[in-house]
PDB file of C-alpha atoms in Angstrom:
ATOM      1  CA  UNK A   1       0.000   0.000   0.000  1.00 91.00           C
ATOM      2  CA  UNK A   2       0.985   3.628  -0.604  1.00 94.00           C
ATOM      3  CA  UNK A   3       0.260   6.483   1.562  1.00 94.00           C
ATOM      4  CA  UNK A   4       1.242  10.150   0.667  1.00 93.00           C
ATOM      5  CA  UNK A   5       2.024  13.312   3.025  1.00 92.00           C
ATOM      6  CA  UNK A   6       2.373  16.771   2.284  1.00 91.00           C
ATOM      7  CA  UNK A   7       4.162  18.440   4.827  1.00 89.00           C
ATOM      8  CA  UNK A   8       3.688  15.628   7.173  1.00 87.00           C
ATOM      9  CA  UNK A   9      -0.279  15.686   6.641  1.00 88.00           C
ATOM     10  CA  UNK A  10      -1.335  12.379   5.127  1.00 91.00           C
ATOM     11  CA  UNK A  11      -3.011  13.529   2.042  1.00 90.00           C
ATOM     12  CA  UNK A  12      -3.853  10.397  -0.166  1.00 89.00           C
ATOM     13  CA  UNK A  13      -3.175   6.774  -1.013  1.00 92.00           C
ATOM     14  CA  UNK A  14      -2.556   4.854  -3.987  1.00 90.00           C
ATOM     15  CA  UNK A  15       0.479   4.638  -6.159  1.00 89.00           C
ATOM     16  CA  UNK A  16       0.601   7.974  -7.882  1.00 90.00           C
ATOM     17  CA  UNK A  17      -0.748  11.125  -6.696  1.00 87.00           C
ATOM     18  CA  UNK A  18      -1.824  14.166  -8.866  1.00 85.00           C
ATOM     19  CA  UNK A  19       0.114  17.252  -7.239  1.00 81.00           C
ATOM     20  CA  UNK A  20      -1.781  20.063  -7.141  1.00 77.00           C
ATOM     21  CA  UNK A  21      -1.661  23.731  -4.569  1.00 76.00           C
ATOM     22  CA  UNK A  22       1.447  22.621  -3.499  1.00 79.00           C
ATOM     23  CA  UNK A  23       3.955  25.638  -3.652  1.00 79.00           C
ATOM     24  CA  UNK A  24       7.706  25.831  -3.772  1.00 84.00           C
ATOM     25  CA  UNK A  25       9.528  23.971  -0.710  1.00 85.00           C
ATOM     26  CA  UNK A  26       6.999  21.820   0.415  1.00 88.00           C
ATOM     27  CA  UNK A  27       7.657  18.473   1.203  1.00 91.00           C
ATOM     28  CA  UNK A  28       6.186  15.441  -0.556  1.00 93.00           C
ATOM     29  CA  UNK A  29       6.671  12.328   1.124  1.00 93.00           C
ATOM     30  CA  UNK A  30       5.404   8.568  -0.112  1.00 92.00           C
ATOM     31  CA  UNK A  31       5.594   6.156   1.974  1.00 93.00           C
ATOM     32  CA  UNK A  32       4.997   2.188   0.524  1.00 94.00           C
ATOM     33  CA  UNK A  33       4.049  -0.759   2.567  1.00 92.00           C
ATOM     34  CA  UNK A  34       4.869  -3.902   1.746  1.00 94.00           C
ATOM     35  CA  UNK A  35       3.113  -7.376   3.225  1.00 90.00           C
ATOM     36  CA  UNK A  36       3.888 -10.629   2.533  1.00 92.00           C
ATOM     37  CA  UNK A  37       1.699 -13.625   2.979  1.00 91.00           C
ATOM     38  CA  UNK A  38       2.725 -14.682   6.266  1.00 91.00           C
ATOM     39  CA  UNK A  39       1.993 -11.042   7.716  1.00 89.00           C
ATOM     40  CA  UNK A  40       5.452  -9.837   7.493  1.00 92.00           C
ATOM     41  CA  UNK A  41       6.040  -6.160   6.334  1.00 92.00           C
ATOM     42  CA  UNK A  42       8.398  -3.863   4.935  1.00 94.00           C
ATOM     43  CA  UNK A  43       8.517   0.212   5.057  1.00 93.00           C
ATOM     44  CA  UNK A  44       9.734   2.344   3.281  1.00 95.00           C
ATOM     45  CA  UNK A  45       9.438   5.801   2.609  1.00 93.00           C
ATOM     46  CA  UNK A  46      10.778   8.842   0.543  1.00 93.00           C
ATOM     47  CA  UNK A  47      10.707  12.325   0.294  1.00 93.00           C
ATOM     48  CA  UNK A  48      10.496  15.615  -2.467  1.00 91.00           C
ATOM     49  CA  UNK A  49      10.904  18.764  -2.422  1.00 89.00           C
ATOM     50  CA  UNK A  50       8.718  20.877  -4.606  1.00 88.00           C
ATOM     51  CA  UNK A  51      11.267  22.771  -6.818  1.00 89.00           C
ATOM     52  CA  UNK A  52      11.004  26.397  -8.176  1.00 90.00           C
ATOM     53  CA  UNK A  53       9.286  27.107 -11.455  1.00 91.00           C
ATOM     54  CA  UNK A  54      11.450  29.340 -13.275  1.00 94.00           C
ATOM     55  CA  UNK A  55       9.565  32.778 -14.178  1.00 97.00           C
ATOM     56  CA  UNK A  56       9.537  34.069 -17.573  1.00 96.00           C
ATOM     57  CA  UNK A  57       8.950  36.872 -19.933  1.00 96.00           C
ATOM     58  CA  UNK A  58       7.182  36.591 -23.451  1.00 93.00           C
ATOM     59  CA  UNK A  59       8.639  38.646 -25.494  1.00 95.00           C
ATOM     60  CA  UNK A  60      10.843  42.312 -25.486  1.00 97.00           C
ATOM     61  CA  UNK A  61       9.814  45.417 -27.398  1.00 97.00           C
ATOM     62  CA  UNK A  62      12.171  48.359 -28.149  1.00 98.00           C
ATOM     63  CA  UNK A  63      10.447  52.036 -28.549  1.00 98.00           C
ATOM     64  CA  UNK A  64      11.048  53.981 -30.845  1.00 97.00           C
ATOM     65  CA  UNK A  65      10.836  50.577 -32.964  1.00 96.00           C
ATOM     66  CA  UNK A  66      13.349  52.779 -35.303  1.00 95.00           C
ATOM     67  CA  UNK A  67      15.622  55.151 -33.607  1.00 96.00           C
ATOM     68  CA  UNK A  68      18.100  58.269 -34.537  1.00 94.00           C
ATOM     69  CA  UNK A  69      21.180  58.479 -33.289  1.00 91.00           C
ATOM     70  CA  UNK A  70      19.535  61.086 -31.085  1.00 91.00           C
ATOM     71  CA  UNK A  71      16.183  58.960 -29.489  1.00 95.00           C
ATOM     72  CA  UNK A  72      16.529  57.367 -26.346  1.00 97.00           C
ATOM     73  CA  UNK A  73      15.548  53.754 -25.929  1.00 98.00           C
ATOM     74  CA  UNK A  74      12.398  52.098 -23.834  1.00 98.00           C
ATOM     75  CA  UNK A  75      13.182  48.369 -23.617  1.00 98.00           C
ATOM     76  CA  UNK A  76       9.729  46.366 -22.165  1.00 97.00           C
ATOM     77  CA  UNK A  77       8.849  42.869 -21.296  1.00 97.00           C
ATOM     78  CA  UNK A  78       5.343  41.584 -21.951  1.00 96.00           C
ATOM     79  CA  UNK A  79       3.755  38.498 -20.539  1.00 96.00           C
ATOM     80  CA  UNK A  80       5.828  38.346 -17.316  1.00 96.00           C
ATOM     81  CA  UNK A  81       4.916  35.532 -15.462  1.00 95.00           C
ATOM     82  CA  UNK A  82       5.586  33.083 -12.623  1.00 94.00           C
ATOM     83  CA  UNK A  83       3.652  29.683 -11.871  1.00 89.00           C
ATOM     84  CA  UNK A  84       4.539  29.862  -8.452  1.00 87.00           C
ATOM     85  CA  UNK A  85       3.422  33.483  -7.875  1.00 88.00           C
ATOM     86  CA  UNK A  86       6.407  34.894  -6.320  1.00 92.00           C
ATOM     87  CA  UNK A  87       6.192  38.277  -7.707  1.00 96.00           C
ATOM     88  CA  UNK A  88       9.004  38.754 -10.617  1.00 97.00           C
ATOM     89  CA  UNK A  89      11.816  41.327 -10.718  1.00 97.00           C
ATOM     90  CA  UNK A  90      13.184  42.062 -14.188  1.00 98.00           C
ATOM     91  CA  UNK A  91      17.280  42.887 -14.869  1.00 98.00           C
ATOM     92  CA  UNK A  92      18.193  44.895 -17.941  1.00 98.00           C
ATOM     93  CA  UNK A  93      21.293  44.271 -20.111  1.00 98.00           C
ATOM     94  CA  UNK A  94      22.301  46.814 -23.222  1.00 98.00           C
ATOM     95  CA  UNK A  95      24.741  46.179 -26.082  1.00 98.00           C
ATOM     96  CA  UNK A  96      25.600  48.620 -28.557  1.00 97.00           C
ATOM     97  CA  UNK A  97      27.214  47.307 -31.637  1.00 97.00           C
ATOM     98  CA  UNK A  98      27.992  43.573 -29.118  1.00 97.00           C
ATOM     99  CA  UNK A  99      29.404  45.478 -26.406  1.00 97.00           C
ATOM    100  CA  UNK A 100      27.818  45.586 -23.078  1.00 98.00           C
ATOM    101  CA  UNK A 101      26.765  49.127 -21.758  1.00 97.00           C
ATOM    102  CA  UNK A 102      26.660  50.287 -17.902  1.00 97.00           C
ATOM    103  CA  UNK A 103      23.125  51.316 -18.418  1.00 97.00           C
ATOM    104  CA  UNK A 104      20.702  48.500 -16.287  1.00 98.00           C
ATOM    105  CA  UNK A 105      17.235  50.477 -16.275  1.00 98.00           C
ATOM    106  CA  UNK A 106      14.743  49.798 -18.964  1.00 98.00           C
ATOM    107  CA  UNK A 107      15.832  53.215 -20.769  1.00 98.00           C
ATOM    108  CA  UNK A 108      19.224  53.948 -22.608  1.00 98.00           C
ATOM    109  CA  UNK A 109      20.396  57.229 -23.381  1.00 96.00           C
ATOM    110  CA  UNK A 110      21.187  58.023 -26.491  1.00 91.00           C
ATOM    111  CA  UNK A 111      25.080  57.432 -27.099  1.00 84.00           C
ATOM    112  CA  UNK A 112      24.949  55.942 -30.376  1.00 89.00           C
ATOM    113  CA  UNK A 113      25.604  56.649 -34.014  1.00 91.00           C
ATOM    114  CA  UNK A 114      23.755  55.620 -37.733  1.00 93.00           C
ATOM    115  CA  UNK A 115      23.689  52.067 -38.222  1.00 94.00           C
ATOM    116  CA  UNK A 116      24.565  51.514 -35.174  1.00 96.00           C
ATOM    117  CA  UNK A 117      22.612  47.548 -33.395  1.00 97.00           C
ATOM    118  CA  UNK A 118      21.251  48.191 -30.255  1.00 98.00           C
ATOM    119  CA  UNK A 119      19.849  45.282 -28.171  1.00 98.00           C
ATOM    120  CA  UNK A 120      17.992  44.783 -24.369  1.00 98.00           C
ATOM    121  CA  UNK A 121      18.324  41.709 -23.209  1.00 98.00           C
ATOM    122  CA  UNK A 122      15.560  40.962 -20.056  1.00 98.00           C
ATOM    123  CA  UNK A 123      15.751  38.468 -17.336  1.00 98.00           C
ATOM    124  CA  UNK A 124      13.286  37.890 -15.654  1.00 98.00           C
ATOM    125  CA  UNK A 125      14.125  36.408 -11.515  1.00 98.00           C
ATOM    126  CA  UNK A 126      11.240  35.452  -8.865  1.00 96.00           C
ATOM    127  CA  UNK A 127      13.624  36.211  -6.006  1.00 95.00           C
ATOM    128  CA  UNK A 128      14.865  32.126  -6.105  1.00 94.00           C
ATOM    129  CA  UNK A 129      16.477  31.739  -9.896  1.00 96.00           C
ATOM    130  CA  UNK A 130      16.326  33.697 -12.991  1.00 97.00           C
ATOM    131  CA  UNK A 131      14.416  32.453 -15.997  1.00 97.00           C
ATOM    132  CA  UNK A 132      15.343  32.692 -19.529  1.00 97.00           C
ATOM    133  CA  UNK A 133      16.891  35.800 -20.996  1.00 98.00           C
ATOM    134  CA  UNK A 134      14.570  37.269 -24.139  1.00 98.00           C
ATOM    135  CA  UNK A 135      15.748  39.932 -25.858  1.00 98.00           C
ATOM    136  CA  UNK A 136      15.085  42.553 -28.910  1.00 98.00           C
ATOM    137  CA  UNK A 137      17.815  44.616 -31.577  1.00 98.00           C
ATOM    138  CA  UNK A 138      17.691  47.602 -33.398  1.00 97.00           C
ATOM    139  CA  UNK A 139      19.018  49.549 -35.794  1.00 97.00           C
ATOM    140  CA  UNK A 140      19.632  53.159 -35.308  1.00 95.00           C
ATOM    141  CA  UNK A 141      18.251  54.813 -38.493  1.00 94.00           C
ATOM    142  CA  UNK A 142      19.177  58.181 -40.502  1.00 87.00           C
ATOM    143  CA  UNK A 143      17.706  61.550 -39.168  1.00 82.00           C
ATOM    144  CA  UNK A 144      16.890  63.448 -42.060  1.00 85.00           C
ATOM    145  CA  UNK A 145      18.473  67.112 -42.596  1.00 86.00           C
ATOM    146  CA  UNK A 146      16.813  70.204 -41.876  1.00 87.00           C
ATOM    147  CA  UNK A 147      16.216  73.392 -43.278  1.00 90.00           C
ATOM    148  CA  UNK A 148      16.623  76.411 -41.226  1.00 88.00           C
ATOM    149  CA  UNK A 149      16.171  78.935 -43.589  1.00 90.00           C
ATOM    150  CA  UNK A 150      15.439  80.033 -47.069  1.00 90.00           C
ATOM    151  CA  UNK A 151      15.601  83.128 -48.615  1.00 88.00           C
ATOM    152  CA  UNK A 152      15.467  84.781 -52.069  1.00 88.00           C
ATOM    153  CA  UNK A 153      17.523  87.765 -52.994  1.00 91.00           C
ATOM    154  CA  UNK A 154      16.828  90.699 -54.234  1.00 89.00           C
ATOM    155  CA  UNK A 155      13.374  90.187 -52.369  1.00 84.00           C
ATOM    156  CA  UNK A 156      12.035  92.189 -55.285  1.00 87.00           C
ATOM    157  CA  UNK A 157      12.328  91.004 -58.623  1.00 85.00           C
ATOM    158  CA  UNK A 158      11.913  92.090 -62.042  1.00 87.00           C
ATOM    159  CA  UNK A 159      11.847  90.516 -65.813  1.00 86.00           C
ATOM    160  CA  UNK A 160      15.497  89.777 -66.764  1.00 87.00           C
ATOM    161  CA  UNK A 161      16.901  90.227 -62.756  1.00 87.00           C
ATOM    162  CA  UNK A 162      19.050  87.389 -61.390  1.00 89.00           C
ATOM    163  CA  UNK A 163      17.669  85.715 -58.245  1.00 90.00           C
ATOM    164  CA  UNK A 164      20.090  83.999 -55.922  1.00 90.00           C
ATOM    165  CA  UNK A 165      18.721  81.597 -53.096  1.00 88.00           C
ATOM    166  CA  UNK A 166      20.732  81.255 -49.858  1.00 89.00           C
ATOM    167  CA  UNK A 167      19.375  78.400 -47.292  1.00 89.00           C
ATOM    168  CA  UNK A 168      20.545  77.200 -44.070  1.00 88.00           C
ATOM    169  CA  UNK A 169      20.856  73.495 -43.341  1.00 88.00           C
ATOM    170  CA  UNK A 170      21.894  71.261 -40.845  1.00 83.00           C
ATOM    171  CA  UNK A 171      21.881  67.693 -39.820  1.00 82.00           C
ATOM    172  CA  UNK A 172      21.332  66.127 -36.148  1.00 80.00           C
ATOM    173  CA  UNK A 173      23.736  62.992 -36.914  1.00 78.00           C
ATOM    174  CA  UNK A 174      26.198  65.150 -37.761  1.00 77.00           C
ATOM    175  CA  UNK A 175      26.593  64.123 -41.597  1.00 80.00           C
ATOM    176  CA  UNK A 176      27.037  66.800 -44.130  1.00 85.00           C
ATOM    177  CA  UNK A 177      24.349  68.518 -45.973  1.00 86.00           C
ATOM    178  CA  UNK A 178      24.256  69.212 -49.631  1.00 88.00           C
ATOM    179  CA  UNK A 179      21.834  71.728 -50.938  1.00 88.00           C
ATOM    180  CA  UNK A 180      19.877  71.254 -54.028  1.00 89.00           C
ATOM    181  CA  UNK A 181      18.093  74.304 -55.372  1.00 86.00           C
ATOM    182  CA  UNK A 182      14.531  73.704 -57.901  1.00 89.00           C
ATOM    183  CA  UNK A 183      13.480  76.681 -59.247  1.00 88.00           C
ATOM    184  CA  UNK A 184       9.489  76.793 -60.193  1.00 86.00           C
ATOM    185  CA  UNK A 185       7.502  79.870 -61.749  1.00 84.00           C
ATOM    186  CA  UNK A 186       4.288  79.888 -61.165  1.00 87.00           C
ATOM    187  CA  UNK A 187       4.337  76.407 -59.621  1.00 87.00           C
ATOM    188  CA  UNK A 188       6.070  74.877 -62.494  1.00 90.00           C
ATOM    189  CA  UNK A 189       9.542  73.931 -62.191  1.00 87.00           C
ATOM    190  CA  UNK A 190      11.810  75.385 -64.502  1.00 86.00           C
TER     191      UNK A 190
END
């Protein structure tokens, strides 16, 4: 015969038992009986420990989904979870181009150039072990060049007068601008 405790509480018998609200470190024990036909018996018993279910996290989104060189990044878990309940902490790792920044919050500063990959990587810990890491990359994108300023000179013109156009431009990444100048009359370009 079979008998099975839970914490020292006999909770069933039988040969298998279907654990269920049992939570991590509680103490399983079975304990079998064995009787031969001239009444003679045998005991034995043995014990286990309910183990930690490791928590995890679904999946990682980056925001902006397409940086600049000058946006700072949100890194997010979704679907956090723990089948034990212990309440979950999450750790934050960031690599620029593969190497491993100081930054451990969910946000990173901007400190990175065009084309540059960024990836979070997320582990997710229950205060007893860490679960798998899950990560997401990115790839810092162009910022496109600015004009400042445009102006036509002289500001009053006449049939036969030469017009020259001065602008302003700049670029937040840095690169160099190069102007290109369409000339329209009455809204077709000449």
């Amino acid at each position: 015969s079979y008998e099975w405790s839970h914490n020292g509480a006999v909770i069933a018998t039988g040969s298998s038992l279907q654990l269920s609200s049992l939570v991590y470190g509680d103490t399983i024990t079975c304990t079998a009986t064995a009787m031969d036909s001239d009444g003679e018996q045998a005991v034995a018993s043995a014990d286990s420990q309910i183990g930690n279910s490791l928590p995890s996290a679904g999946s990682v989104a980056l925001s902006p989904a397409s940086p600049t060189a000058h946006d700072d990044l949100s890194c997010s878990a979704s679907s956090v979870f723990d089948a034990d309940g212990h309440p979950v902490s999450l750790s934050y790792a960031w690599f620029i181009d593969g190497v491993q920044q100081a930054e451990t919050s969910s946000t990173l500063a901007a400190a990175y150039s065009v084309g540059s990959v960024v990836r979070c990587e997320v582990t997710p810990n229950d205060g007893i072990d860490s679960g798998a890491v899950v990560f997401a990359s990115t790839t810092v994108v162009n910022s496109l060049p600015t004009v400042s300023s445009a102006s036509l000179s002289p500001s009053a013109v006449y049939t036969n007068d030469n017009i020259t156009a001065t602008a302003s431009a700049s670029d937040a990444d840095g690169q160099s601008v190069t102007l290109r100048y369409d000339w329209y009359v009455d809204g077709a370009m000449i």
